[in-house]
Coordinates of C-alpha atoms and ligand atoms in Angstrom, one line a residue:
M18 CA 7.5 28.2 -20.5
Q19 CA 3.9 29.0 -21.2
K20 CA 0.9 26.6 -21.0
Y21 CA -2.5 27.5 -22.4
G22 CA -5.6 25.5 -21.3
G23 CA -8.6 24.4 -23.3
T24 CA -10.7 27.5 -23.0
S25 CA -7.7 29.6 -24.1
V26 CA -7.4 27.7 -27.4
A27 CA -11.1 26.9 -27.8
D28 CA -11.5 28.4 -31.3
P29 CA -9.4 29.8 -34.2
E30 CA -9.6 33.4 -33.0
R31 CA -8.3 32.4 -29.6
I32 CA -5.5 30.4 -31.1
K33 CA -4.5 33.4 -33.1
N34 CA -4.6 35.5 -29.9
V35 CA -2.4 33.0 -28.1
A36 CA 0.0 33.0 -31.1
K37 CA 0.3 36.8 -30.7
R38 CA 1.1 36.5 -27.0
V39 CA 3.7 33.8 -27.7
V40 CA 5.3 35.9 -30.5
A41 CA 5.3 39.0 -28.2
T42 CA 7.2 37.0 -25.5
A43 CA 9.7 35.8 -28.1
A44 CA 10.1 39.3 -29.5
A45 CA 11.0 40.5 -25.9
G46 CA 14.1 38.3 -26.2
H47 CA 13.0 35.0 -24.6
Q48 CA 13.3 31.5 -25.8
V49 CA 9.7 30.3 -25.7
C50 CA 8.4 26.8 -25.2
V51 CA 4.6 26.4 -25.1
V52 CA 2.4 23.5 -24.0
V53 CA -1.3 23.4 -25.1
S54 CA -4.4 21.6 -24.1
A55 CA -7.0 20.3 -26.5
M56 CA -9.5 22.9 -27.9
G57 CA -12.4 23.6 -25.5
A58 CA -14.3 20.4 -24.6
M59 CA -12.6 18.2 -27.2
T60 CA -11.3 15.7 -24.7
D61 CA -14.9 15.2 -23.3
Q62 CA -16.2 14.9 -26.9
L63 CA -13.6 12.2 -27.8
L64 CA -14.5 10.3 -24.6
E65 CA -18.2 10.4 -25.6
L66 CA -17.3 9.1 -29.1
A67 CA -15.3 6.2 -27.5
G68 CA -18.4 5.5 -25.4
E69 CA -20.5 5.1 -28.5
V70 CA -18.5 2.3 -30.0
S71 CA -17.5 0.5 -26.8
T72 CA -18.8 0.0 -23.3
H73 CA -15.3 -0.2 -21.8
P74 CA -13.0 1.5 -24.3
H75 CA -9.6 -0.3 -24.5
P76 CA -7.2 1.8 -22.4
R77 CA -4.5 1.9 -25.0
E78 CA -6.9 2.8 -27.8
Q79 CA -8.5 5.5 -25.6
D80 CA -5.1 7.1 -25.1
M81 CA -4.4 7.0 -28.8
L82 CA -7.8 8.8 -29.4
L83 CA -7.5 11.4 -26.6
T84 CA -4.0 12.5 -27.5
A85 CA -5.3 13.5 -30.9
G86 CA -7.0 16.5 -29.2
E87 CA -3.7 18.1 -28.1
R88 CA -2.1 17.2 -31.5
I89 CA -4.7 19.3 -33.3
S90 CA -4.3 22.4 -31.1
S91 CA -0.5 22.2 -31.1
A92 CA -0.3 22.0 -34.9
L93 CA -2.8 24.8 -35.3
L94 CA -0.9 27.1 -32.9
A95 CA 2.3 26.4 -34.7
M96 CA 0.7 27.4 -38.0
A97 CA -0.7 30.5 -36.4
V98 CA 2.7 31.5 -35.1
I99 CA 4.4 30.8 -38.5
E100 CA 1.7 33.0 -40.0
L101 CA 2.9 35.9 -37.8
G102 CA 6.4 35.5 -39.3
R103 CA 8.1 33.5 -36.5
D104 CA 9.6 30.0 -36.9
A105 CA 7.7 27.4 -34.9
V106 CA 7.5 23.6 -34.6
S107 CA 4.9 21.4 -32.9
L108 CA 5.9 18.2 -31.2
T109 CA 3.9 15.4 -29.7
G110 CA 4.7 14.4 -26.1
S111 CA 6.6 11.5 -27.5
Q112 CA 8.7 13.7 -29.8
A113 CA 9.3 16.1 -26.9
G114 CA 10.9 13.2 -25.0
I115 CA 8.2 12.7 -22.3
V116 CA 8.7 9.1 -21.2
T117 CA 6.1 7.6 -18.9
D118 CA 5.2 4.3 -17.3
E119 CA 2.6 2.0 -18.9
R120 CA -0.5 3.1 -16.9
H121 CA -2.9 4.2 -19.7
G122 CA -5.1 7.1 -18.6
K123 CA -3.0 7.9 -15.5
A124 CA 0.6 7.5 -16.6
R125 CA 3.4 9.0 -14.6
I126 CA 6.4 10.7 -16.2
V127 CA 9.5 8.6 -15.5
E128 CA 12.1 10.4 -17.6
L129 CA 12.5 13.5 -19.7
R130 CA 14.7 13.7 -22.8
P131 CA 14.4 17.3 -23.8
Q132 CA 17.2 17.4 -26.3
R133 CA 15.0 17.8 -29.3
V134 CA 13.1 20.7 -27.7
L135 CA 16.5 22.3 -26.6
D136 CA 17.9 22.0 -30.2
A137 CA 14.8 23.6 -31.7
L138 CA 14.9 26.5 -29.2
D139 CA 18.6 27.0 -29.9
A140 CA 17.8 27.1 -33.6
G141 CA 15.5 30.1 -32.8
R142 CA 12.2 28.3 -33.1
I143 CA 9.2 28.6 -30.9
V144 CA 8.4 25.0 -29.7
I145 CA 4.9 23.9 -29.1
V146 CA 4.4 20.7 -27.2
A147 CA 1.1 18.8 -27.2
G148 CA 0.1 18.5 -23.5
F149 CA -1.3 15.6 -21.5
Q150 CA 0.7 12.9 -23.2
G151 CA 3.8 10.8 -23.3
V152 CA 5.2 7.6 -24.6
S153 CA 5.9 4.4 -22.6
G154 CA 9.1 2.4 -22.6
T155 CA 7.4 0.0 -25.0
S156 CA 6.5 2.8 -27.4
N157 CA 2.8 3.0 -26.5
I158 CA 1.2 6.4 -26.4
T159 CA -0.1 7.3 -22.9
T160 CA -2.0 10.1 -21.2
L161 CA -1.3 11.7 -17.9
G162 CA -4.8 12.0 -16.4
R163 CA -7.3 14.8 -16.7
G164 CA -5.8 18.2 -16.5
G165 CA -2.5 16.6 -17.4
S166 CA -1.3 19.4 -19.7
D167 CA -0.3 21.2 -16.5
T168 CA 2.0 18.3 -15.6
T169 CA 3.5 18.4 -19.1
A170 CA 4.2 22.1 -18.7
V171 CA 5.9 21.8 -15.3
A172 CA 7.9 18.7 -16.3
V173 CA 9.2 20.3 -19.5
A174 CA 9.9 23.6 -17.6
A175 CA 12.0 21.5 -15.2
G176 CA 13.8 19.7 -18.0
L177 CA 14.6 23.0 -19.8
E178 CA 15.4 24.7 -16.5
A179 CA 13.0 27.5 -17.6
D180 CA 12.9 30.7 -15.5
V181 CA 9.1 30.3 -14.9
C182 CA 6.2 28.0 -15.8
E183 CA 3.3 30.3 -16.7
I184 CA -0.1 28.5 -16.6
Y185 CA -2.5 30.6 -18.6
T186 CA -6.1 29.8 -17.9
D187 CA -9.7 31.2 -18.0
V188 CA -9.5 32.8 -14.5
D189 CA -7.1 35.4 -13.1
G190 CA -5.2 33.0 -10.8
V191 CA -5.9 30.8 -7.8
F192 CA -8.8 32.0 -5.8
T193 CA -10.0 31.5 -2.2
A194 CA -12.7 29.2 -3.8
D195 CA -13.8 28.3 -7.3
P196 CA -15.1 31.7 -8.5
R197 CA -17.9 29.9 -10.4
V198 CA -19.2 28.7 -7.0
V199 CA -18.4 31.8 -4.9
P200 CA -18.7 34.9 -7.0
G201 CA -17.0 36.9 -4.2
A202 CA -13.9 34.7 -4.1
R203 CA -10.7 36.6 -3.9
K204 CA -7.5 36.1 -6.0
L205 CA -4.5 35.0 -3.9
D206 CA -1.2 36.7 -4.8
A207 CA 0.7 33.7 -3.5
V208 CA 0.0 30.2 -2.2
T209 CA 2.5 27.7 -0.9
Y210 CA 3.3 24.4 -2.7
E211 CA 1.8 22.5 0.3
E212 CA -1.4 24.5 0.2
M213 CA -1.7 24.2 -3.6
L214 CA -1.1 20.4 -3.2
E215 CA -4.0 20.1 -0.7
L216 CA -6.2 22.4 -2.8
A217 CA -5.6 20.4 -6.0
A218 CA -6.0 17.1 -4.1
S219 CA -9.3 18.4 -2.7
G220 CA -10.8 19.2 -6.1
A221 CA -9.7 22.7 -7.1
K222 CA -9.0 21.8 -10.7
V223 CA -7.2 25.1 -11.5
L224 CA -3.9 23.0 -11.4
A225 CA -3.6 19.3 -11.8
L226 CA -2.3 17.6 -8.6
R227 CA 0.6 15.9 -10.3
S228 CA 1.8 19.2 -11.7
V229 CA 2.0 20.7 -8.2
E230 CA 3.9 17.6 -6.9
Y231 CA 6.3 17.8 -9.8
A232 CA 6.8 21.5 -9.3
R233 CA 7.5 21.1 -5.6
T234 CA 9.9 18.2 -6.1
H235 CA 11.9 20.0 -8.9
G236 CA 11.6 23.5 -7.5
V237 CA 9.8 24.9 -10.6
A238 CA 8.4 28.5 -10.2
V239 CA 4.8 28.4 -11.2
H240 CA 2.7 31.4 -12.1
V241 CA -1.1 30.9 -12.7
R242 CA -2.6 33.7 -14.7
S243 CA -5.3 34.7 -17.2
S244 CA -4.8 34.3 -20.9
F245 CA -7.3 37.1 -21.5
G246 CA -5.3 39.9 -19.7
E247 CA -1.9 41.1 -18.6
A248 CA -2.4 41.2 -14.8
D249 CA -0.3 39.3 -12.4
G250 CA -1.9 36.1 -11.2
T251 CA -0.9 33.7 -8.4
W252 CA 2.6 32.6 -7.7
I253 CA 3.2 29.2 -6.1
V254 CA 5.9 29.7 -3.6
K255 CA 7.9 28.0 -0.8
E256 CA 6.6 28.3 2.7
E257 CA 9.6 30.3 3.9
D258 CA 9.0 32.9 1.2
V259 CA 5.6 33.8 2.5
L260 CA 5.6 37.1 4.5
E261 CA 2.3 36.8 6.3
Q262 CA 0.5 33.4 6.5
A263 CA -3.3 33.5 6.5
I264 CA -5.0 31.0 8.7
I265 CA -7.2 29.8 5.8
S266 CA -6.0 30.1 2.2
G267 CA -8.9 28.5 0.4
I268 CA -11.9 26.2 0.2
A269 CA -12.1 23.4 -2.4
S270 CA -14.9 21.0 -3.2
D271 CA -15.0 17.7 -5.0
S272 CA -18.1 15.8 -6.2
S273 CA -16.3 13.1 -8.0
E274 CA -16.2 10.6 -5.2
A275 CA -18.6 7.9 -3.9
K276 CA -19.1 6.5 -0.5
V277 CA -19.1 2.8 0.2
T278 CA -20.2 1.2 3.5
I279 CA -19.4 -2.3 4.4
L280 CA -22.1 -3.3 6.9
G281 CA -21.9 -5.5 10.0
V282 CA -18.2 -6.3 9.9
P283 CA -17.0 -8.4 12.8
D284 CA -15.1 -6.2 15.2
K285 CA -11.8 -8.1 15.7
P286 CA -8.1 -7.5 14.9
G287 CA -6.9 -7.8 11.3
I288 CA -10.3 -7.0 9.7
A289 CA -9.4 -3.5 8.3
G290 CA -6.4 -5.0 6.6
R291 CA -8.5 -7.7 5.0
V292 CA -11.0 -5.1 3.8
F293 CA -8.5 -2.7 2.3
R294 CA -5.8 -5.0 0.9
P295 CA -7.9 -6.4 -2.0
L296 CA -8.9 -2.8 -2.9
A297 CA -5.3 -1.7 -3.0
D298 CA -4.3 -4.7 -5.0
A299 CA -7.0 -3.8 -7.6
G300 CA -5.4 -0.3 -7.9
I301 CA -8.4 1.5 -6.3
H302 CA -7.5 4.7 -4.5
I303 CA -9.3 5.1 -1.2
D304 CA -9.6 8.5 0.3
M305 CA -11.4 8.9 3.6
I306 CA -12.2 6.1 6.0
V307 CA -14.4 5.8 9.1
Q308 CA -15.2 2.9 11.2
N309 CA -18.3 3.2 13.3
V310 CA -18.6 2.2 16.9
S311 CA -19.4 -1.4 17.2
A312 CA -22.6 -2.8 18.5
A313 CA -23.0 -6.5 19.3
G314 CA -19.5 -7.2 18.1
R315 CA -20.0 -5.8 14.6
S316 CA -19.4 -2.4 13.1
D317 CA -19.8 -0.6 9.8
I318 CA -16.8 0.6 7.8
S319 CA -17.4 3.5 5.4
F320 CA -14.9 5.0 2.9
T321 CA -14.8 7.1 -0.2
L322 CA -13.3 6.3 -3.6
P323 CA -13.5 7.9 -7.1
Q324 CA -16.9 7.3 -8.7
S325 CA -15.0 6.2 -11.8
D326 CA -13.5 3.3 -9.8
L327 CA -16.9 2.0 -8.7
P328 CA -17.3 -0.5 -11.6
A329 CA -13.9 -2.0 -10.8
A330 CA -14.5 -1.9 -7.1
E331 CA -17.9 -3.7 -7.1
P332 CA -16.7 -7.3 -7.7
V333 CA -13.9 -6.7 -5.2
L334 CA -16.4 -5.5 -2.6
D335 CA -18.5 -8.7 -3.1
V336 CA -15.3 -10.8 -2.4
I337 CA -14.4 -8.7 0.6
A338 CA -17.9 -9.0 2.1
K339 CA -17.7 -12.8 2.0
L340 CA -14.0 -12.8 3.1
V341 CA -14.7 -10.9 6.3
D342 CA -18.2 -12.3 6.9
A343 CA -19.8 -8.8 6.6
Q344 CA -23.6 -8.4 6.3
G345 CA -23.4 -6.7 2.9
H346 CA -22.4 -3.4 1.4
T347 CA -24.0 -0.2 0.1
Y348 CA -22.8 2.7 -1.9
E349 CA -23.9 6.2 -2.5
S350 CA -22.7 8.5 -5.4
D351 CA -24.5 11.6 -4.4
I352 CA -22.0 12.9 -1.9
G353 CA -19.5 15.8 -2.0
K354 CA -16.4 16.7 -0.1
V355 CA -15.7 20.2 1.1
S356 CA -12.2 21.1 2.3
L357 CA -10.8 24.0 4.2
I358 CA -7.0 24.6 3.5
G359 CA -4.5 26.8 5.2
A360 CA -1.0 26.5 6.5
G361 CA -1.9 28.9 9.4
M362 CA -4.2 26.2 10.7
R363 CA -1.3 24.5 12.4
S364 CA -1.0 27.3 15.0
N365 CA -4.6 28.1 15.3
P366 CA -6.7 25.6 17.3
G367 CA -10.4 25.9 16.9
V368 CA -10.6 26.0 13.1
A369 CA -12.2 22.6 12.9
A370 CA -14.8 23.5 15.6
D371 CA -15.6 26.7 13.7
M372 CA -16.1 24.7 10.5
F373 CA -18.3 22.1 12.0
E374 CA -20.4 24.7 13.8
A375 CA -20.9 26.7 10.6
L376 CA -22.1 23.6 8.7
A377 CA -24.4 22.7 11.6
D378 CA -25.9 26.2 11.7
A379 CA -26.7 25.8 8.0
G380 CA -28.4 22.4 8.7
I381 CA -25.8 20.5 6.8
N382 CA -25.0 17.0 8.1
I383 CA -21.4 15.8 8.1
E384 CA -21.0 12.1 7.1
I385 CA -17.2 11.7 7.3
I386 CA -14.4 13.9 8.5
S387 CA -10.7 13.7 7.7
T388 CA -7.8 16.0 8.4
S389 CA -4.1 16.7 7.6
S390 CA -2.0 19.3 9.4
I391 CA -3.2 22.0 6.9
R392 CA -6.6 20.7 5.8
I393 CA -10.0 19.7 7.2
S394 CA -12.4 17.8 4.9
C395 CA -16.0 16.9 5.5
V396 CA -18.2 14.6 3.3
V397 CA -21.7 16.1 3.0
H398 CA -24.8 15.2 0.9
G399 CA -24.2 16.1 -2.8
A400 CA -27.1 18.6 -2.8
D401 CA -25.5 20.6 0.1
L402 CA -22.0 20.9 -1.4
E403 CA -22.2 24.3 -3.1
R404 CA -24.0 25.8 -0.2
A405 CA -21.3 24.4 2.2
V406 CA -18.6 26.1 0.2
Q407 CA -20.5 29.4 0.2
I408 CA -21.3 29.4 3.9
L409 CA -17.7 28.5 4.9
H410 CA -16.3 31.2 2.6
E411 CA -18.5 33.7 4.4
R412 CA -17.9 32.2 7.9
F413 CA -14.1 32.5 7.5
E414 CA -14.4 36.0 5.9
L415 CA -12.3 34.9 2.9
S416 CA -13.6 37.7 0.6
S417 CA -11.8 40.4 2.4
A418 CA -8.0 40.4 2.4
A419 CA -7.7 41.2 6.1
Q420 CA -8.5 37.9 7.8
Ligands
LIG25 P1 -7.7 25.0 -18.2 O1 -8.6 24.5 -19.3 O2 -7.1 26.3 -18.5 O3 -6.7 24.0 -17.8 P2 -9.4 24.3 -16.0 O4 -10.8 24.3 -16.3 O5 -8.7 23.0 -15.9 O6 -8.6 25.3 -17.0 O7 -9.1 25.1 -14.6 C1 -9.6 26.4 -14.4 C2 -10.9 26.4 -13.7 O8 -10.7 25.9 -12.4 C3 -11.6 27.7 -13.5 O9 -12.4 28.1 -14.6 C4 -12.4 27.5 -12.2 O10 -13.7 27.3 -12.4 C5 -11.8 26.3 -11.6 N1 -11.4 26.4 -10.2 C6 -11.7 25.6 -9.1 N2 -11.2 26.0 -8.0 C7 -10.5 27.2 -8.3 C8 -9.8 28.1 -7.5 N3 -9.6 27.9 -6.1 N4 -9.2 29.2 -8.1 C9 -9.4 29.3 -9.4 N5 -10.1 28.5 -10.2 C10 -10.6 27.4 -9.6
LIG26 N1 -7.2 17.9 -22.5 C1 -7.0 17.2 -21.3 C2 -8.2 17.3 -20.3 O1 -9.2 17.9 -20.7 C3 -5.8 17.7 -20.6 C4 -5.8 19.1 -20.1 O2 -6.6 19.9 -20.6 O3 -4.9 19.5 -19.3 O4 -8.2 16.8 -19.3
LIG27 MG1 -6.8 22.3 -16.5

């Protein structure tokens, strides 16, 4: 199984290049199934188009629109492969048997029916599946969320029991930080599923979060590598297969969230439940939460949520403020979250203190903190985010392999 991201199929020349790689793999005696993303920034362009005809594009129609992007690249790649003298067929997600729930824009795969893909492979064809999409039980076309072609690739790899799921992208693998933010970031040879899950959940978009969850659950071997060279990239592995565990594997950052503060909430039992239940019922995903110390029987509750959920959250927040007799609410979009991730953190106390000190030394204020056993995240002012990543990368000496 091979997956090629948007940059790798951005123009006809690159598509022809991918066709060559695919044909070379087939010539080496492998059955090849390929998943492709839409060309370059096409998904963003289609979203913009939708925004020009509608203030709130209808979710079903938006999915119909967006899936066209992957349909185009898959058909073009099939043509390019056929041009090289190999038999190929492109399939939409629906044709490839990817069945999802009904949640347009963030559908989950509920079943895989790979028979058509298997038959085509057995007939000696190279199969090219349009990424990022599926079909619901009621025959509506759905999309799997941004970056969802990674999820398609891992799911189809699991369904086909493929030897490996190769994710070809525009960087050499998974790095200690986004190489665009930290030019000295180092490529990791291996990273555990757990660490990759935390990295993806904390904003390292090199792999979509769902794809990592799926790979871990189904035991799919994933290899992230560059589509522009032959070098080995990063293997996602089980924790027991790691020879030497670094304390810190990487740093991720995320500027897609917003912070909401509910002001002057009465400090009594049951309030937190009454604040968060309506948000949960509205399908809004809350990330970090802090409740400030109370003064005069009232306290502030702050939390983060995706900026894209703010329009849906606002009416709910008005209701909540009245319900719990709060003094109002504010929100701030200009925030960023920086996260330090590493399985070795479990056995090394002091990592959190080092992180907070490094941020303090750089004059960066921490607004919210949250942790898991292998991650520490801090919310900082948006303007400080890139600098926070850079100074932490330096503080934990992640550029050099010997930590
Ligand atoms: P594709 O189009 O191939 O799916 P993406 O743009 O979704 O590629 O993901 C690759 C990008 O992820 C890289 O160009 C890089 O800027 C970014 N990235 C963020 N964090 C990391 C990281 N830790 N390691 C590698 N790349 C990262
Ligand atoms: N084209 C989709 C996106 O831009 C899916 C993907 O590239 O994985 O999010
Ligand atoms: Mg991607």
